[in-house]
Amino acid sequence: MNNFTYRRADNVAGAIQEIALDGTAQLIAGGTNLLDLMKENIARPSRLIDITRLPLHKIEDTADGGLRIGALVTNTNVAYNEQVEKRYPLLARAILAGASPQLRNMATTGGNLLQRTRCYYFYDTALPCNKREPGTGCPAIAGFNRIHAILGASEHCIAVHPSDMCVALAALEATVRVTGKNGERAIPFASFHRLPGDTPQLDNNLQADEIITAIELPAQGFAENYAYLKVRDRQSYAFALVSVAVALAIEGTQIKEARLALGGVAHKPWRNSEAEANLRGQPLTAANFQKVAAAIMHEAQGFGHNTFKIELAQRAIVRALTQATAGTPQAQEQSL
Ligand SMILES: Cc1cc2nc3c(=O)[nH]c(=O)nc-3n(C[C@H](O)[C@H](O)[C@H](O)COP(=O)(O)OP(=O)(O)OC[C@H]3O[C@@H](n4cnc5c(N)ncnc54)[C@H](O)[C@@H]3O)c2cc1C
Ligand code: SF4
Protein backbone atom coordinates (compact mmCIF):
# COMPACT_ATOMS: atom_id res chain seq x y z
CA MET A 1 0.00 0.00 0.00
CA ASN A 2 1.25 3.50 -0.89
CA ASN A 3 1.84 6.22 1.67
CA PHE A 4 -0.79 8.93 1.65
CA THR A 5 -1.69 12.01 3.62
CA TYR A 6 -5.09 12.47 5.22
CA ARG A 7 -7.08 15.68 5.56
CA ARG A 8 -10.59 16.38 6.67
CA ALA A 9 -12.57 18.88 4.60
CA ASP A 10 -14.81 21.34 6.49
CA ASN A 11 -16.92 22.56 3.59
CA VAL A 12 -17.73 21.68 -0.03
CA ALA A 13 -15.62 24.53 -1.46
CA GLY A 14 -12.64 23.37 0.60
CA ALA A 15 -13.04 19.76 -0.59
CA ILE A 16 -13.16 20.92 -4.22
CA GLN A 17 -10.05 23.03 -3.75
CA GLU A 18 -8.22 20.06 -2.26
CA ILE A 19 -9.02 17.64 -5.09
CA ALA A 20 -8.40 20.27 -7.77
CA LEU A 21 -4.87 20.78 -6.38
CA ASP A 22 -3.66 17.28 -7.05
CA GLY A 23 -4.72 14.76 -9.69
CA THR A 24 -3.94 11.81 -7.43
CA ALA A 25 -5.97 13.02 -4.43
CA GLN A 26 -9.20 11.16 -3.67
CA LEU A 27 -12.26 11.88 -1.60
CA ILE A 28 -13.24 9.30 0.98
CA ALA A 29 -16.77 8.91 2.34
CA GLY A 30 -17.80 5.58 3.93
CA GLY A 31 -14.59 4.01 2.65
CA THR A 32 -16.24 0.63 2.01
CA ASN A 33 -14.98 0.48 -1.57
CA LEU A 34 -12.04 2.86 -1.63
CA LEU A 35 -10.19 1.25 1.27
CA ASP A 36 -10.48 -2.19 -0.35
CA LEU A 37 -9.15 -0.73 -3.61
CA MET A 38 -6.24 0.83 -1.73
CA LYS A 39 -5.45 -2.41 0.11
CA GLU A 40 -5.38 -4.25 -3.23
CA ASN A 41 -3.08 -1.56 -4.64
CA ILE A 42 -5.62 -0.66 -7.34
CA ALA A 43 -6.29 2.85 -6.01
CA ARG A 44 -3.09 4.68 -5.09
CA PRO A 45 -4.10 8.16 -3.92
CA SER A 46 -1.33 10.38 -2.59
CA ARG A 47 -3.87 12.28 -0.50
CA LEU A 48 -7.17 11.30 1.04
CA ILE A 49 -9.72 14.02 1.67
CA ASP A 50 -12.27 12.93 4.22
CA ILE A 51 -15.65 14.45 3.33
CA THR A 52 -17.71 12.82 6.07
CA ARG A 53 -18.08 16.11 8.00
CA LEU A 54 -19.50 18.07 5.05
CA PRO A 55 -23.10 19.23 5.53
CA LEU A 56 -24.55 16.69 3.06
CA HIS A 57 -26.39 14.45 5.52
CA LYS A 58 -29.99 15.62 5.06
CA ILE A 59 -33.04 14.27 3.25
CA GLU A 60 -35.32 17.15 2.32
CA ASP A 61 -38.38 17.88 0.17
CA THR A 62 -37.73 19.77 -3.06
CA ALA A 63 -39.84 22.65 -4.33
CA ASP A 64 -41.30 20.50 -7.14
CA GLY A 65 -42.60 17.79 -4.83
CA GLY A 66 -39.57 15.50 -5.02
CA LEU A 67 -36.94 14.51 -2.48
CA ARG A 68 -33.31 15.58 -2.19
CA ILE A 69 -30.95 13.06 -0.61
CA GLY A 70 -27.61 14.46 0.55
CA ALA A 71 -24.57 12.64 -0.83
CA LEU A 72 -23.43 11.63 2.65
CA VAL A 73 -26.69 10.10 3.84
CA THR A 74 -25.85 6.47 4.52
CA ASN A 75 -27.54 3.68 2.60
CA THR A 76 -29.25 2.61 5.84
CA ASN A 77 -30.60 6.08 6.53
CA VAL A 78 -31.98 6.35 3.00
CA ALA A 79 -33.62 2.93 3.08
CA TYR A 80 -35.31 3.51 6.45
CA ASN A 81 -36.22 7.16 5.91
CA GLU A 82 -39.98 7.55 6.38
CA GLN A 83 -40.45 9.58 3.18
CA VAL A 84 -38.37 7.17 1.10
CA GLU A 85 -40.25 4.16 2.46
CA LYS A 86 -43.59 5.82 1.77
CA ARG A 87 -42.97 7.63 -1.51
CA TYR A 88 -40.05 5.71 -3.08
CA PRO A 89 -40.26 2.13 -1.75
CA LEU A 90 -38.50 0.89 -4.90
CA LEU A 91 -35.37 2.73 -3.79
CA ALA A 92 -35.61 1.38 -0.24
CA ARG A 93 -36.04 -2.18 -1.57
CA ALA A 94 -33.06 -1.92 -3.88
CA ILE A 95 -30.77 -0.58 -1.17
CA LEU A 96 -31.79 -3.29 1.30
CA ALA A 97 -31.04 -5.94 -1.34
CA GLY A 98 -27.41 -4.82 -1.34
CA ALA A 99 -24.36 -5.61 0.81
CA SER A 100 -24.90 -6.22 4.55
CA PRO A 101 -26.38 -4.08 7.35
CA GLN A 102 -22.87 -3.18 8.57
CA LEU A 103 -21.78 -2.05 5.10
CA ARG A 104 -25.00 -0.13 4.54
CA ASN A 105 -24.41 1.70 7.83
CA MET A 106 -21.12 3.05 6.45
CA ALA A 107 -21.80 3.29 2.70
CA THR A 108 -22.98 6.67 1.46
CA THR A 109 -25.28 7.72 -1.38
CA GLY A 110 -22.48 9.44 -3.34
CA GLY A 111 -20.03 6.58 -2.77
CA ASN A 112 -22.55 4.00 -3.97
CA LEU A 113 -22.76 5.69 -7.37
CA LEU A 114 -18.98 5.67 -7.69
CA GLN A 115 -18.23 2.15 -6.49
CA ARG A 116 -16.08 0.29 -8.97
CA THR A 117 -16.75 -2.92 -10.85
CA ARG A 118 -16.38 -6.32 -9.19
CA CYS A 119 -14.64 -7.87 -12.23
CA TYR A 120 -12.14 -10.39 -10.81
CA TYR A 121 -9.42 -9.33 -13.27
CA PHE A 122 -9.77 -5.69 -12.29
CA TYR A 123 -8.90 -6.67 -8.71
CA ASP A 124 -5.94 -8.86 -9.70
CA THR A 125 -2.92 -6.65 -10.33
CA ALA A 126 -0.94 -9.64 -11.65
CA LEU A 127 -3.18 -9.61 -14.75
CA PRO A 128 -3.78 -7.00 -17.44
CA CYS A 129 -7.00 -4.96 -17.41
CA ASN A 130 -8.00 -2.07 -19.68
CA LYS A 131 -10.01 -0.45 -16.92
CA ARG A 132 -7.05 -0.45 -14.52
CA GLU A 133 -4.39 0.20 -17.15
CA PRO A 134 -5.80 1.29 -20.53
CA GLY A 135 -4.29 -0.52 -23.49
CA THR A 136 -3.21 -3.66 -21.62
CA GLY A 137 -6.14 -5.85 -22.70
CA CYS A 138 -9.26 -7.46 -21.30
CA PRO A 139 -8.70 -11.03 -20.08
CA ALA A 140 -12.36 -11.36 -19.10
CA ILE A 141 -13.55 -11.57 -22.71
CA ALA A 142 -11.93 -14.95 -23.29
CA GLY A 143 -11.67 -15.78 -19.59
CA PHE A 144 -14.03 -16.54 -16.73
CA ASN A 145 -16.81 -14.04 -17.37
CA ARG A 146 -19.77 -15.41 -15.43
CA ILE A 147 -20.57 -12.05 -13.78
CA HIS A 148 -19.91 -9.91 -16.84
CA ALA A 149 -21.99 -7.80 -19.23
CA ILE A 150 -24.41 -9.02 -21.85
CA LEU A 151 -25.48 -5.56 -23.04
CA GLY A 152 -23.53 -2.46 -24.10
CA ALA A 153 -20.10 -4.08 -23.72
CA SER A 154 -17.13 -3.26 -25.97
CA GLU A 155 -14.07 -5.08 -27.23
CA HIS A 156 -12.16 -3.19 -24.51
CA CYS A 157 -14.23 -4.08 -21.44
CA ILE A 158 -17.20 -6.25 -20.51
CA ALA A 159 -17.45 -5.25 -16.84
CA VAL A 160 -20.75 -4.44 -15.10
CA HIS A 161 -21.67 -1.75 -12.62
CA PRO A 162 -22.36 -3.54 -9.34
CA SER A 163 -24.78 -1.19 -7.57
CA ASP A 164 -28.34 -2.08 -6.58
CA MET A 165 -29.30 1.44 -5.51
CA CYS A 166 -28.37 2.84 -8.92
CA VAL A 167 -30.75 0.48 -10.71
CA ALA A 168 -33.67 1.92 -8.75
CA LEU A 169 -32.39 5.48 -9.27
CA ALA A 170 -32.25 4.84 -13.02
CA ALA A 171 -35.88 3.65 -13.05
CA LEU A 172 -36.97 6.60 -10.92
CA GLU A 173 -35.10 9.00 -13.25
CA ALA A 174 -33.19 10.71 -10.48
CA THR A 175 -30.84 13.64 -11.02
CA VAL A 176 -27.27 13.77 -9.71
CA ARG A 177 -26.29 17.17 -8.28
CA VAL A 178 -22.58 17.91 -8.45
CA THR A 179 -20.36 20.89 -7.63
CA GLY A 180 -16.90 21.61 -8.99
CA LYS A 181 -14.45 24.39 -9.78
CA ASN A 182 -16.83 25.69 -12.45
CA GLY A 183 -19.90 25.69 -10.22
CA GLU A 184 -22.90 23.41 -9.88
CA ARG A 185 -24.53 21.19 -12.46
CA ALA A 186 -27.29 18.60 -12.60
CA ILE A 187 -26.71 15.32 -14.43
CA PRO A 188 -29.72 13.18 -15.42
CA PHE A 189 -29.15 9.71 -14.00
CA ALA A 190 -29.12 8.09 -17.44
CA SER A 191 -26.14 10.27 -18.41
CA PHE A 192 -24.15 9.80 -15.21
CA HIS A 193 -22.61 6.37 -15.81
CA ARG A 194 -20.90 5.49 -19.09
CA LEU A 195 -20.66 2.49 -21.37
CA PRO A 196 -17.06 1.24 -21.75
CA GLY A 197 -16.57 2.04 -25.47
CA ASP A 198 -12.89 2.72 -26.02
CA THR A 199 -12.47 4.48 -22.66
CA PRO A 200 -13.16 1.64 -20.20
CA GLN A 201 -11.11 3.41 -17.52
CA LEU A 202 -13.97 5.94 -17.17
CA ASP A 203 -16.98 4.67 -15.22
CA ASN A 204 -18.95 7.92 -15.25
CA ASN A 205 -19.08 11.53 -16.40
CA LEU A 206 -18.09 13.18 -13.12
CA GLN A 207 -15.11 15.49 -13.63
CA ALA A 208 -12.00 14.95 -11.50
CA ASP A 209 -12.57 18.16 -9.53
CA GLU A 210 -16.28 17.58 -8.92
CA ILE A 211 -18.03 16.29 -5.84
CA ILE A 212 -21.50 14.75 -5.73
CA THR A 213 -23.60 16.81 -3.34
CA ALA A 214 -27.02 15.16 -3.65
CA ILE A 215 -29.41 12.95 -5.56
CA GLU A 216 -32.78 14.41 -6.41
CA LEU A 217 -35.84 12.25 -6.92
CA PRO A 218 -38.74 13.59 -9.01
CA ALA A 219 -42.22 13.75 -7.47
CA GLN A 220 -43.47 10.56 -9.11
CA GLY A 221 -42.30 7.67 -6.92
CA PHE A 222 -44.38 4.78 -8.30
CA ALA A 223 -45.15 3.71 -4.73
CA GLU A 224 -48.19 1.61 -5.72
CA ASN A 225 -46.76 -0.68 -8.36
CA TYR A 226 -43.07 -1.38 -8.18
CA ALA A 227 -40.66 -4.29 -7.75
CA TYR A 228 -36.97 -4.78 -7.24
CA LEU A 229 -35.91 -8.30 -8.08
CA LYS A 230 -32.31 -9.30 -7.49
CA VAL A 231 -31.02 -12.67 -8.65
CA ARG A 232 -27.73 -13.69 -7.07
CA ASP A 233 -25.69 -16.70 -6.03
CA ARG A 234 -26.57 -16.34 -2.33
CA GLN A 235 -29.65 -14.86 -0.70
CA SER A 236 -27.64 -12.10 0.94
CA TYR A 237 -24.27 -10.41 0.81
CA ALA A 238 -23.78 -11.04 -2.90
CA PHE A 239 -23.81 -8.80 -5.94
CA ALA A 240 -26.54 -9.18 -8.56
CA LEU A 241 -26.14 -11.57 -11.45
CA VAL A 242 -29.19 -9.85 -12.83
CA SER A 243 -31.45 -7.34 -11.12
CA VAL A 244 -34.60 -5.62 -12.32
CA ALA A 245 -36.25 -2.44 -11.06
CA VAL A 246 -39.79 -1.96 -12.30
CA ALA A 247 -41.98 1.09 -11.77
CA LEU A 248 -45.47 1.02 -13.22
CA ALA A 249 -48.31 3.53 -13.43
CA ILE A 250 -51.51 1.57 -14.04
CA GLU A 251 -54.90 2.84 -15.20
CA GLY A 252 -57.64 0.23 -14.95
CA THR A 253 -56.19 -2.83 -16.65
CA GLN A 254 -53.71 -0.92 -18.80
CA ILE A 255 -50.20 0.36 -18.43
CA LYS A 256 -50.04 4.15 -18.37
CA GLU A 257 -46.29 4.28 -17.87
CA ALA A 258 -43.59 1.64 -17.45
CA ARG A 259 -40.02 2.07 -16.33
CA LEU A 260 -37.62 -0.84 -16.34
CA ALA A 261 -33.95 -0.74 -15.34
CA LEU A 262 -31.57 -3.69 -15.23
CA GLY A 263 -28.53 -4.24 -13.05
CA GLY A 264 -25.72 -6.78 -13.39
CA VAL A 265 -25.96 -6.80 -17.18
CA ALA A 266 -24.05 -3.72 -18.35
CA HIS A 267 -21.42 -1.12 -17.47
CA LYS A 268 -24.29 1.09 -16.27
CA PRO A 269 -27.89 0.53 -15.14
CA TRP A 270 -29.57 -0.52 -18.38
CA ARG A 271 -32.68 1.18 -19.76
CA ASN A 272 -34.35 0.62 -23.13
CA SER A 273 -36.83 3.47 -23.55
CA GLU A 274 -38.13 2.19 -26.87
CA ALA A 275 -39.09 -1.19 -25.42
CA GLU A 276 -40.63 0.51 -22.37
CA ALA A 277 -42.66 2.86 -24.58
CA ASN A 278 -44.17 -0.14 -26.34
CA LEU A 279 -45.81 -1.15 -23.06
CA ARG A 280 -47.70 2.15 -22.82
CA GLY A 281 -51.43 1.68 -23.31
CA GLN A 282 -51.07 -2.10 -23.35
CA PRO A 283 -52.98 -4.54 -21.14
CA LEU A 284 -51.13 -6.08 -18.20
CA THR A 285 -50.64 -9.53 -19.69
CA ALA A 286 -47.88 -12.11 -19.46
CA ALA A 287 -47.62 -12.04 -23.27
CA ASN A 288 -46.87 -8.31 -23.22
CA PHE A 289 -44.33 -8.77 -20.44
CA GLN A 290 -42.60 -11.52 -22.42
CA LYS A 291 -42.58 -9.32 -25.52
CA VAL A 292 -40.86 -6.45 -23.72
CA ALA A 293 -38.35 -8.82 -22.10
CA ALA A 294 -37.46 -10.25 -25.51
CA ALA A 295 -37.14 -6.74 -26.99
CA ILE A 296 -34.79 -5.61 -24.21
CA MET A 297 -32.62 -8.69 -24.66
CA HIS A 298 -32.72 -8.54 -28.46
CA GLU A 299 -29.16 -7.19 -28.71
CA ALA A 300 -27.75 -9.12 -25.76
CA GLN A 301 -24.51 -10.99 -26.32
CA GLY A 302 -23.02 -13.63 -24.06
CA PHE A 303 -19.32 -14.39 -23.72
CA GLY A 304 -19.59 -18.05 -22.73
CA HIS A 305 -19.77 -18.33 -18.97
CA ASN A 306 -22.30 -15.50 -18.75
CA THR A 307 -24.57 -16.47 -21.65
CA PHE A 308 -27.08 -17.90 -19.15
CA LYS A 309 -27.83 -14.31 -18.12
CA ILE A 310 -29.75 -13.64 -21.34
CA GLU A 311 -32.50 -16.14 -20.48
CA LEU A 312 -32.25 -15.30 -16.79
CA ALA A 313 -32.75 -11.58 -17.43
CA GLN A 314 -35.83 -12.23 -19.58
CA ARG A 315 -37.40 -14.36 -16.87
CA ALA A 316 -36.50 -11.82 -14.21
CA ILE A 317 -38.09 -8.99 -16.23
CA VAL A 318 -41.34 -10.94 -16.63
CA ARG A 319 -41.40 -11.84 -12.95
CA ALA A 320 -40.65 -8.30 -11.78
CA LEU A 321 -43.37 -6.89 -14.04
CA THR A 322 -45.80 -9.47 -12.66
CA GLN A 323 -44.87 -8.56 -9.07
CA ALA A 324 -45.19 -4.84 -9.76
CA THR A 325 -48.60 -5.39 -11.35
CA ALA A 326 -49.80 -7.31 -8.32
CA GLY A 327 -48.74 -4.40 -6.13
CA THR A 328 -47.26 -6.76 -3.59
CA PRO A 329 -43.65 -7.07 -4.63
CA GLN A 330 -41.78 -9.93 -3.13
CA ALA A 331 -38.03 -10.38 -3.45
CA GLN A 332 -38.33 -13.99 -4.56
CA GLU A 333 -35.25 -15.11 -6.38
CA GLN A 334 -36.07 -18.80 -6.62
CA SER A 335 -37.49 -20.81 -9.48
CA LEU A 336 -36.49 -18.48 -12.27
C1 LIG B 1 -18.42 -7.12 0.75
C2 LIG B 1 -19.20 -6.06 0.03
C3 LIG B 1 -20.45 -6.37 -0.50
C4 LIG B 1 -21.16 -5.40 -1.18
N1 LIG B 1 -22.38 -5.71 -1.73
C5 LIG B 1 -23.06 -4.77 -2.43
C6 LIG B 1 -24.29 -5.07 -3.06
O1 LIG B 1 -24.79 -6.19 -3.01
N2 LIG B 1 -24.93 -4.08 -3.74
C7 LIG B 1 -24.42 -2.82 -3.82
O2 LIG B 1 -25.04 -1.95 -4.44
N3 LIG B 1 -23.26 -2.50 -3.25
C8 LIG B 1 -22.58 -3.44 -2.56
N4 LIG B 1 -21.38 -3.12 -1.99
C9 LIG B 1 -20.76 -1.84 -2.31
C10 LIG B 1 -21.09 -0.74 -1.35
O3 LIG B 1 -22.44 -0.42 -1.48
C11 LIG B 1 -20.21 0.43 -1.77
O4 LIG B 1 -18.88 0.09 -1.40
C12 LIG B 1 -20.61 1.72 -1.09
O5 LIG B 1 -21.89 2.11 -1.51
C13 LIG B 1 -19.62 2.82 -1.40
O6 LIG B 1 -19.93 3.95 -0.61
P1 LIG B 1 -18.84 4.59 0.34
O7 LIG B 1 -19.45 5.81 0.94
O8 LIG B 1 -18.28 3.60 1.30
O9 LIG B 1 -17.75 4.99 -0.75
P2 LIG B 1 -16.17 5.16 -0.61
O10 LIG B 1 -15.53 3.81 -0.57
O11 LIG B 1 -15.83 6.13 0.46
O12 LIG B 1 -15.88 5.85 -2.00
C14 LIG B 1 -16.09 5.20 -3.22
C15 LIG B 1 -15.67 6.17 -4.33
O13 LIG B 1 -16.55 7.28 -4.36
C16 LIG B 1 -15.86 8.51 -4.24
N5 LIG B 1 -16.78 9.38 -3.50
C17 LIG B 1 -17.46 9.06 -2.37
N6 LIG B 1 -18.33 10.03 -2.08
C18 LIG B 1 -18.20 10.98 -3.04
C19 LIG B 1 -18.86 12.22 -3.31
N7 LIG B 1 -19.83 12.70 -2.53
N8 LIG B 1 -18.47 12.93 -4.41
C20 LIG B 1 -17.50 12.46 -5.23
N9 LIG B 1 -16.84 11.30 -5.02
C21 LIG B 1 -17.20 10.58 -3.94
C22 LIG B 1 -14.56 8.17 -3.54
O14 LIG B 1 -13.55 9.08 -3.89
C23 LIG B 1 -14.29 6.78 -4.11
O15 LIG B 1 -13.68 6.90 -5.38
C24 LIG B 1 -20.64 -4.07 -1.28
C25 LIG B 1 -19.40 -3.75 -0.72
C26 LIG B 1 -18.68 -4.73 -0.07
C27 LIG B 1 -17.35 -4.35 0.53
S1 SF4 C 1 -13.97 -6.60 -18.12
FE1 SF4 C 1 -13.16 -4.54 -17.88
S2 SF4 C 1 -12.57 -4.52 -15.74
FE2 SF4 C 1 -12.69 -6.67 -16.32
S3 SF4 C 1 -10.69 -7.29 -17.11
FE3 SF4 C 1 -11.84 -6.56 -18.84
S4 SF4 C 1 -11.23 -4.41 -18.97
FE4 SF4 C 1 -10.74 -5.05 -16.92
CSV table of C-alpha atoms in Angstrom, one decimal, residues 21 36-37 43 84 88 92 97 107 112 125 139 162 182 219 237:
chain,number,residue,atom,x,y,z
A,21,LEU,CA,-4.9,20.8,-6.4
A,36,ASP,CA,-10.5,-2.2,-0.4
A,37,LEU,CA,-9.1,-0.7,-3.6
A,43,ALA,CA,-6.3,2.9,-6.0
A,84,VAL,CA,-38.4,7.2,1.1
A,88,TYR,CA,-40.0,5.7,-3.1
A,92,ALA,CA,-35.6,1.4,-0.2
A,97,ALA,CA,-31.0,-5.9,-1.3
A,107,ALA,CA,-21.8,3.3,2.7
A,112,ASN,CA,-22.6,4.0,-4.0
A,125,THR,CA,-2.9,-6.7,-10.3
A,139,PRO,CA,-8.7,-11.0,-20.1
A,162,PRO,CA,-22.4,-3.5,-9.3
A,182,ASN,CA,-16.8,25.7,-12.5
A,219,ALA,CA,-42.2,13.8,-7.5
A,237,TYR,CA,-24.3,-10.4,0.8
